[in-house]
Coordinates of C-alpha atoms (C1' of nucleotides) in Angstrom, one line a residue:
Chain Y
M184 CA 275.4 90.8 75.2
K185 CA 274.4 88.9 78.3
T186 CA 270.7 87.8 78.6
S187 CA 270.4 90.2 82.0
E188 CA 271.2 93.1 80.1
R189 CA 269.0 92.2 76.9
L190 CA 266.0 91.9 79.5
V191 CA 266.5 94.8 81.2
D192 CA 266.8 96.9 77.8
A193 CA 263.9 95.6 76.7
A194 CA 262.2 96.2 79.8
A195 CA 262.9 99.9 79.3
A196 CA 261.7 100.0 76.0
L197 CA 258.5 98.4 76.7
L198 CA 258.2 100.9 79.7
D199 CA 258.9 103.8 77.5
A200 CA 256.2 102.1 74.5
G201 CA 253.4 101.8 76.9
G202 CA 254.1 102.6 80.4
E203 CA 254.6 100.3 83.5
P204 CA 251.5 98.1 82.4
A205 CA 253.0 97.1 79.5
V206 CA 256.1 95.4 81.0
T207 CA 255.2 91.9 81.4
L208 CA 257.2 89.0 81.9
R209 CA 255.9 87.4 78.5
A210 CA 256.6 90.5 76.4
V211 CA 260.0 91.1 78.3
G212 CA 261.1 87.6 77.2
K213 CA 259.8 87.8 73.6
A214 CA 261.7 91.3 72.9
A215 CA 264.9 89.9 74.7
G216 CA 264.7 86.5 72.9
V217 CA 264.1 84.1 75.8
S218 CA 261.4 82.3 77.4
Q219 CA 258.7 84.1 79.5
N220 CA 260.0 83.1 82.3
A221 CA 263.8 83.3 81.9
A222 CA 263.6 86.5 83.8
Y223 CA 263.4 84.5 87.1
R224 CA 267.0 83.1 86.8
H225 CA 268.0 87.0 86.7
F226 CA 265.8 88.6 88.9
E227 CA 263.9 87.5 92.1
D228 CA 260.5 88.7 90.7
R229 CA 259.2 91.1 87.6
S230 CA 259.3 94.1 90.4
A231 CA 263.0 93.5 90.9
L232 CA 263.4 93.6 86.7
L233 CA 261.3 97.2 87.3
A234 CA 264.0 98.0 89.8
A235 CA 266.9 97.3 87.6
V236 CA 265.8 99.4 85.5
A237 CA 265.0 102.1 87.8
I238 CA 268.8 101.7 89.1
Q239 CA 270.1 102.1 85.5
N240 CA 267.9 105.7 85.2
A241 CA 269.5 106.5 88.7
R242 CA 273.0 106.3 88.2
A243 CA 272.4 108.4 84.4
L244 CA 270.7 111.2 86.9
T245 CA 274.0 111.2 89.1
R246 CA 276.0 111.3 85.8
V247 CA 273.8 114.3 85.0
F248 CA 274.3 116.2 87.9
A249 CA 278.0 115.4 88.2
E250 CA 278.6 117.0 84.6
A251 CA 276.6 119.8 85.5
R252 CA 278.8 120.8 88.7
Q253 CA 281.7 121.1 86.0
I254 CA 280.4 123.8 83.8
D255 CA 281.6 127.2 83.1
A256 CA 279.3 129.1 84.7
L257 CA 277.9 130.5 88.3
P258 CA 276.5 128.0 91.0
L259 CA 273.0 128.9 90.6
E260 CA 273.5 128.8 86.7
R261 CA 274.4 125.4 86.9
L262 CA 271.9 124.1 88.9
R263 CA 269.5 125.3 86.9
R264 CA 271.1 123.6 84.0
A265 CA 271.0 120.5 85.8
L266 CA 267.2 121.1 86.8
E267 CA 266.5 121.6 82.8
V268 CA 268.5 118.3 81.7
F269 CA 266.4 116.6 84.6
V270 CA 263.1 118.0 83.5
E271 CA 263.8 117.1 79.9
F272 CA 264.3 113.3 80.8
G273 CA 261.3 113.3 82.4
Q274 CA 259.2 115.1 80.0
T275 CA 260.8 113.0 77.0
Y276 CA 261.0 109.3 79.4
P277 CA 257.5 110.0 82.0
A278 CA 257.2 106.4 82.3
R279 CA 260.9 106.2 83.9
H280 CA 259.9 109.3 85.8
H281 CA 256.8 107.9 87.2
L282 CA 259.2 104.4 88.0
L283 CA 262.0 106.3 89.8
F284 CA 259.9 108.8 92.1
S285 CA 256.4 107.7 91.9
D286 CA 256.1 104.2 91.9
P287 CA 254.7 102.2 95.1
G288 CA 255.5 98.9 93.9
I289 CA 259.1 100.1 93.5
A290 CA 259.8 102.4 96.0
A291 CA 259.8 99.5 98.6
Q292 CA 263.2 97.8 97.3
D293 CA 266.4 98.0 99.2
G294 CA 269.8 97.1 98.1
E295 CA 271.2 98.3 95.6
L296 CA 268.2 101.1 94.4
R297 CA 268.3 102.4 97.2
E298 CA 272.1 103.2 97.1
A299 CA 271.6 104.6 93.4
A300 CA 269.0 106.9 95.1
T301 CA 271.1 108.3 97.7
A302 CA 273.8 108.7 94.8
S303 CA 271.9 110.7 93.0
F304 CA 270.5 113.0 95.9
A305 CA 273.8 113.5 97.0
A306 CA 275.2 114.6 93.6
F307 CA 271.9 117.2 93.6
T308 CA 272.9 118.5 97.0
A309 CA 276.8 119.2 95.7
L310 CA 275.4 121.8 93.5
V311 CA 272.7 123.2 96.0
E312 CA 275.7 123.7 98.5
D313 CA 277.9 125.3 95.8
C314 CA 275.0 127.9 95.4
Q315 CA 275.2 128.4 99.6
R316 CA 278.5 129.4 99.2
S317 CA 278.3 131.8 96.7
G318 CA 275.3 133.4 98.3
N319 CA 273.0 132.4 96.5
L320 CA 271.2 130.3 97.8
P321 CA 270.4 130.7 102.1
S322 CA 272.5 129.1 104.1
G323 CA 272.0 126.1 106.8
P324 CA 271.6 122.5 106.3
P325 CA 271.7 121.9 102.7
T326 CA 269.8 118.4 102.7
P327 CA 266.1 120.6 103.3
I328 CA 266.7 122.6 100.7
A329 CA 267.9 120.4 98.1
G330 CA 264.9 118.0 99.3
L331 CA 262.5 120.9 98.7
I332 CA 263.7 121.5 94.9
M333 CA 264.3 117.8 93.9
A334 CA 260.2 117.4 95.1
T335 CA 259.2 120.7 93.4
T336 CA 260.6 119.5 90.4
H337 CA 259.4 116.0 90.7
G338 CA 255.7 117.3 91.8
L339 CA 255.7 119.9 88.7
L340 CA 256.5 116.9 86.4
D341 CA 254.6 114.2 88.0
F342 CA 251.8 116.6 87.2
Q343 CA 252.3 117.7 84.0
N344 CA 252.9 114.3 82.6
G345 CA 249.5 113.3 84.3
G346 CA 247.5 115.7 82.5
R347 CA 247.0 117.6 85.9
L348 CA 248.4 120.7 84.7
R349 CA 247.9 122.5 81.6
V350 CA 249.0 125.1 79.7
E351 CA 245.7 126.5 79.5
K352 CA 244.2 128.4 82.4
G353 CA 247.8 130.2 83.7
F354 CA 250.0 127.5 84.1
T355 CA 253.1 128.0 81.7
S356 CA 255.7 125.5 81.8
V357 CA 257.9 123.2 84.3
M358 CA 260.7 125.6 84.0
A359 CA 259.1 128.3 84.8
S360 CA 257.5 127.3 87.6
V361 CA 261.2 126.1 88.9
D362 CA 262.4 129.5 88.0
L363 CA 259.4 131.0 90.7
L364 CA 261.3 128.5 93.5
L365 CA 264.7 129.4 92.6
G366 CA 263.9 132.9 92.4
A367 CA 262.1 133.1 95.4
L368 CA 264.7 130.6 97.4
S369 CA 267.6 133.0 96.2
G370 CA 266.0 136.5 97.5
R371 CA 264.5 137.4 94.0
Chain T
M89 CA 222.0 102.3 100.0
K90 CA 222.4 102.2 96.5
T91 CA 224.6 99.4 94.7
S92 CA 226.8 102.0 93.4
E93 CA 227.5 103.5 96.5
R94 CA 228.0 100.2 98.1
L95 CA 230.5 99.9 95.3
V96 CA 232.2 102.8 95.5
D97 CA 232.7 102.6 99.3
A98 CA 234.3 98.9 99.1
A99 CA 236.6 100.0 96.5
A100 CA 237.7 103.1 98.7
A101 CA 238.2 100.6 101.5
L102 CA 240.4 98.2 99.4
L103 CA 242.3 101.0 98.3
D104 CA 243.3 102.1 102.0
A105 CA 243.9 98.6 103.0
G106 CA 245.8 97.5 100.2
G107 CA 247.0 99.9 97.4
E108 CA 245.6 100.5 94.0
P109 CA 246.1 96.8 92.9
A110 CA 244.3 95.3 95.8
V111 CA 240.9 97.0 94.1
T112 CA 240.2 93.7 92.0
L113 CA 237.1 93.6 90.7
R114 CA 236.2 90.5 92.5
A115 CA 236.8 92.0 95.9
V116 CA 235.0 95.1 95.5
G117 CA 232.2 93.0 94.5
K118 CA 232.5 90.7 97.3
A119 CA 233.3 93.7 99.9
A120 CA 229.4 95.0 98.4
G121 CA 227.8 91.8 98.7
V122 CA 227.3 91.6 94.8
S123 CA 228.8 89.5 92.0
Q124 CA 232.3 90.3 90.5
N125 CA 230.7 92.1 87.3
A126 CA 227.8 93.9 88.9
A127 CA 230.3 97.0 88.5
Y128 CA 229.7 96.8 85.2
R129 CA 226.3 98.0 85.3
H130 CA 227.4 100.8 87.1
F131 CA 230.8 101.7 85.7
E132 CA 232.3 101.7 82.6
D133 CA 235.1 99.3 83.9
R134 CA 237.7 99.0 86.6
S135 CA 239.3 102.6 85.5
A136 CA 235.8 104.7 86.3
L137 CA 235.1 103.3 89.6
L138 CA 238.7 104.3 90.7
A139 CA 238.3 107.6 88.7
A140 CA 234.3 107.7 91.0
V141 CA 236.3 107.2 94.3
A142 CA 239.4 109.9 93.3
I143 CA 235.8 112.0 92.7
Q144 CA 234.3 111.6 96.1
N145 CA 238.0 112.4 97.4
A146 CA 238.6 115.8 95.2
R147 CA 235.2 116.9 96.4
A148 CA 236.3 116.3 100.2
L149 CA 239.7 118.4 99.2
T150 CA 237.7 121.2 97.6
R151 CA 235.5 121.3 100.6
V152 CA 238.6 121.4 103.0
F153 CA 240.2 124.4 100.6
A154 CA 237.0 126.5 101.1
E155 CA 236.2 126.0 105.0
A156 CA 239.9 127.0 105.5
R157 CA 239.2 130.1 103.8
Q158 CA 236.6 130.8 106.7
I159 CA 239.0 130.2 109.3
D160 CA 239.5 133.7 111.9
A161 CA 243.2 134.1 110.9
L162 CA 245.4 135.9 108.7
P163 CA 245.7 134.7 105.1
L164 CA 248.8 133.1 105.1
E165 CA 248.1 131.6 108.4
R166 CA 244.5 130.1 106.4
L167 CA 246.8 128.9 103.8
R168 CA 248.9 126.8 106.0
R169 CA 246.1 125.0 107.6
A170 CA 244.7 124.2 104.4
L171 CA 248.0 122.5 103.1
E172 CA 248.2 121.2 107.0
V173 CA 244.9 119.7 106.3
F174 CA 245.8 118.3 102.8
V175 CA 249.5 117.3 104.3
E176 CA 247.6 115.0 107.1
F177 CA 245.1 113.5 104.4
G178 CA 248.1 112.6 102.3
Q179 CA 249.9 111.1 104.8
T180 CA 246.5 109.2 106.4
Y181 CA 245.6 108.0 103.0
P182 CA 248.4 107.4 101.4
A183 CA 247.0 105.5 98.2
R184 CA 243.8 108.3 97.9
H185 CA 246.7 110.7 97.7
H186 CA 248.4 108.6 94.8
L187 CA 245.1 107.6 92.9
L188 CA 244.2 111.4 92.5
F189 CA 247.6 113.4 92.2
S190 CA 250.3 110.6 90.7
D191 CA 247.7 107.6 89.1
P192 CA 248.6 107.7 85.4
G193 CA 245.5 105.4 84.4
I194 CA 243.0 107.7 86.3
A195 CA 244.7 110.9 85.2
A196 CA 243.0 110.4 81.8
Q197 CA 239.9 110.5 82.6
D198 CA 237.5 113.1 81.5
G199 CA 234.5 114.5 82.6
E200 CA 233.7 114.8 86.2
L201 CA 237.0 114.1 87.6
R202 CA 238.7 116.7 85.8
E203 CA 235.7 119.1 86.7
A204 CA 235.8 118.1 90.4
A205 CA 239.9 118.3 90.4
T206 CA 239.7 121.8 88.4
A207 CA 237.2 122.6 90.8
S208 CA 239.8 121.6 94.2
F209 CA 242.2 123.6 92.6
A210 CA 240.1 126.7 92.2
A211 CA 239.3 126.5 96.2
F212 CA 242.8 126.5 96.7
T213 CA 244.1 129.2 94.6
A214 CA 241.4 131.6 96.2
L215 CA 243.3 130.8 99.2
V216 CA 246.7 131.8 97.6
E217 CA 244.9 135.3 96.1
D218 CA 244.2 136.5 99.7
C219 CA 247.8 135.8 100.4
Q220 CA 248.7 138.0 97.7
R221 CA 245.7 140.9 98.1
S222 CA 247.3 140.9 101.9
G223 CA 250.8 141.1 100.2
N224 CA 252.2 138.3 101.9
L225 CA 252.4 136.5 98.5
P226 CA 254.0 138.2 95.2
S227 CA 251.6 139.8 93.1
G228 CA 250.7 139.0 89.5
P229 CA 248.6 136.0 88.4
P230 CA 247.9 133.6 90.9
T231 CA 247.8 130.2 89.2
P232 CA 251.0 129.9 89.0
I233 CA 251.8 130.5 92.4
A234 CA 249.1 128.1 93.3
G235 CA 250.6 125.5 90.7
L236 CA 253.8 125.8 92.2
I237 CA 252.4 125.5 96.3
M238 CA 250.2 122.3 95.7
A239 CA 253.1 120.8 93.0
T240 CA 255.6 121.1 95.7
T241 CA 253.4 119.9 98.4
H242 CA 252.1 117.0 96.5
G243 CA 256.0 116.1 95.5
L244 CA 256.7 115.9 99.0
L245 CA 254.0 114.0 100.0
D246 CA 254.4 111.5 97.3
F247 CA 258.4 111.5 98.0
Q248 CA 257.8 110.8 101.5
N249 CA 254.8 108.2 101.1
G250 CA 257.3 106.0 98.5
G251 CA 260.3 106.1 101.3
R252 CA 262.1 108.3 99.0
L253 CA 262.6 111.3 101.6
R254 CA 263.0 109.7 105.2
V255 CA 263.9 111.7 108.5
E256 CA 267.1 110.2 108.6
K257 CA 269.9 112.4 106.3
G258 CA 268.3 115.9 107.4
F259 CA 265.2 115.6 105.9
T260 CA 262.3 116.7 108.8
S261 CA 259.2 116.5 107.8
V262 CA 256.8 117.8 105.0
M263 CA 255.1 120.7 106.8
A264 CA 258.8 122.1 107.8
S265 CA 259.5 122.4 104.0
V266 CA 255.9 123.6 102.7
D267 CA 257.2 126.3 105.3
L268 CA 260.6 127.1 103.8
L269 CA 258.5 127.1 100.7
L270 CA 256.0 129.7 101.8
G271 CA 258.7 131.7 103.9
A272 CA 260.9 132.1 101.0
L273 CA 258.0 133.1 99.0
S274 CA 256.1 135.6 101.0
G275 CA 260.2 136.8 101.6
R276 CA 261.2 135.6 104.5
Chain G
dA259 C1' 217.2 98.3 84.5
dC260 C1' 220.4 95.2 87.2
dC261 C1' 222.2 91.2 88.4
dT262 C1' 224.2 86.6 87.7
dG263 C1' 227.6 82.5 86.1
dA264 C1' 230.3 81.0 83.1
dA265 C1' 234.1 81.6 79.8
dC266 C1' 238.2 84.2 77.5
dA267 C1' 242.1 86.3 77.2
dC268 C1' 245.7 87.4 79.5
dC269 C1' 248.8 87.6 83.9
dG270 C1' 252.8 86.5 87.8
dT271 C1' 255.0 82.9 89.4
dT272 C1' 256.3 77.9 90.2
dC273 C1' 258.0 73.2 89.4
dA274 C1' 259.7 69.3 86.4
dA275 C1' 262.7 68.9 83.2
dG276 C1' 266.2 69.4 80.1
dT277 C1' 271.5 71.4 78.6
Chain W
dA279 C1' 274.8 77.8 85.7
dC280 C1' 270.8 78.7 82.5
dC281 C1' 266.7 78.1 80.0
dT282 C1' 261.9 75.7 78.7
dG283 C1' 256.9 74.2 78.1
dA284 C1' 253.2 73.4 81.2
dA285 C1' 250.3 73.9 84.8
dC286 C1' 248.3 77.0 88.7
dA287 C1' 246.1 80.7 90.9
dC288 C1' 244.9 85.1 89.7
dC289 C1' 242.8 89.4 87.0
dG290 C1' 239.9 92.4 83.7
dT291 C1' 236.0 91.7 80.7
dT292 C1' 232.1 89.7 77.8
dC293 C1' 228.1 87.4 76.8
dA294 C1' 224.1 85.1 77.3
dA295 C1' 220.6 84.2 80.5
dG296 C1' 217.6 85.5 84.4
dT297 C1' 214.3 89.0 87.0

DNA sequence: ACCTGAACACCGTTCAAGT
DNA sequence: ACCTGAACACCGTTCAAGT
């Protein structure tokens, strides 16, 4: 296994275990069996290493969305299943979700990460377009609707993972809220 | 002006100027005219100082929501105006928005911040309840609907501030997306 | 009660040097 | 081309000491 791959894997593991602050280059180097600054031979800086982790996960999401489109079910149900996996991902790996969708330091990155994110959103938009064609979502440009659904699901996950939305006091679950949105958009 | 207030103001100013990483205790102390560790006589640690900034802004939002309720307009329009101010706030002070709604380190805080956040959400929920009474939002428990609208608006702002949603490629504006949601929830 | 300077244990990053 | 140890300039935090 190449050193650069071991570095990305180590960074992802540290991210899951202790959040973004735990991903120090010293800890990454130690976990990958190299020195504290070996990462600089493979990545421009710490931010680029984190971006590499984000790229990996963005591509995994693209696959999730593409596979959901092949499910034998109605378009709206396929979209719902895709969102279910997305929510599950965000709940299982909150730090990865935050890195991908909410980290200010990583957002500035250009190039490969932006491409991977765009591809991911395009795969999601295809699910929305299928729903529009079957009359289960309002017609018109698909991007605003896809963006709304993604932003909503992200916002709900971000709130829940940050402890800002709790089951007490009327909030039930992320998917229940997503269903509320899909129900409203599809006209009940 | 009390030292603790000057520290909070300095932290807020540094936050606006350079984001959360710029809020170092050394810089805060310098801006407030005290030493690098004077903050420890007023706050438990750096995280508590940032929480104090968050509390200040949460209370400001509570006022915004309470005032919107007094506007001479239909309930749905009052809700819309409140969201407009909220979006404007998030666009003008992206780092404050991120601190309040998306920062993992600050989310763990208990006590005063949680209270301020709860009060803020309650004031927003009152706007939603008014819309339910006038028949402009679906009836039933108000919390899930208020939570959905807040999470959606936050998610849109978070995406836009992080450069993850750009005007190119079909996305128009945060308020246009919020209107799409309100339109769907109110039954067009 | 409030503040300070010095110190400690961390960081990211750079650099000269090695293979 | 890839890696290392040492060093630099930062951090948050603690502590002994001052008023």
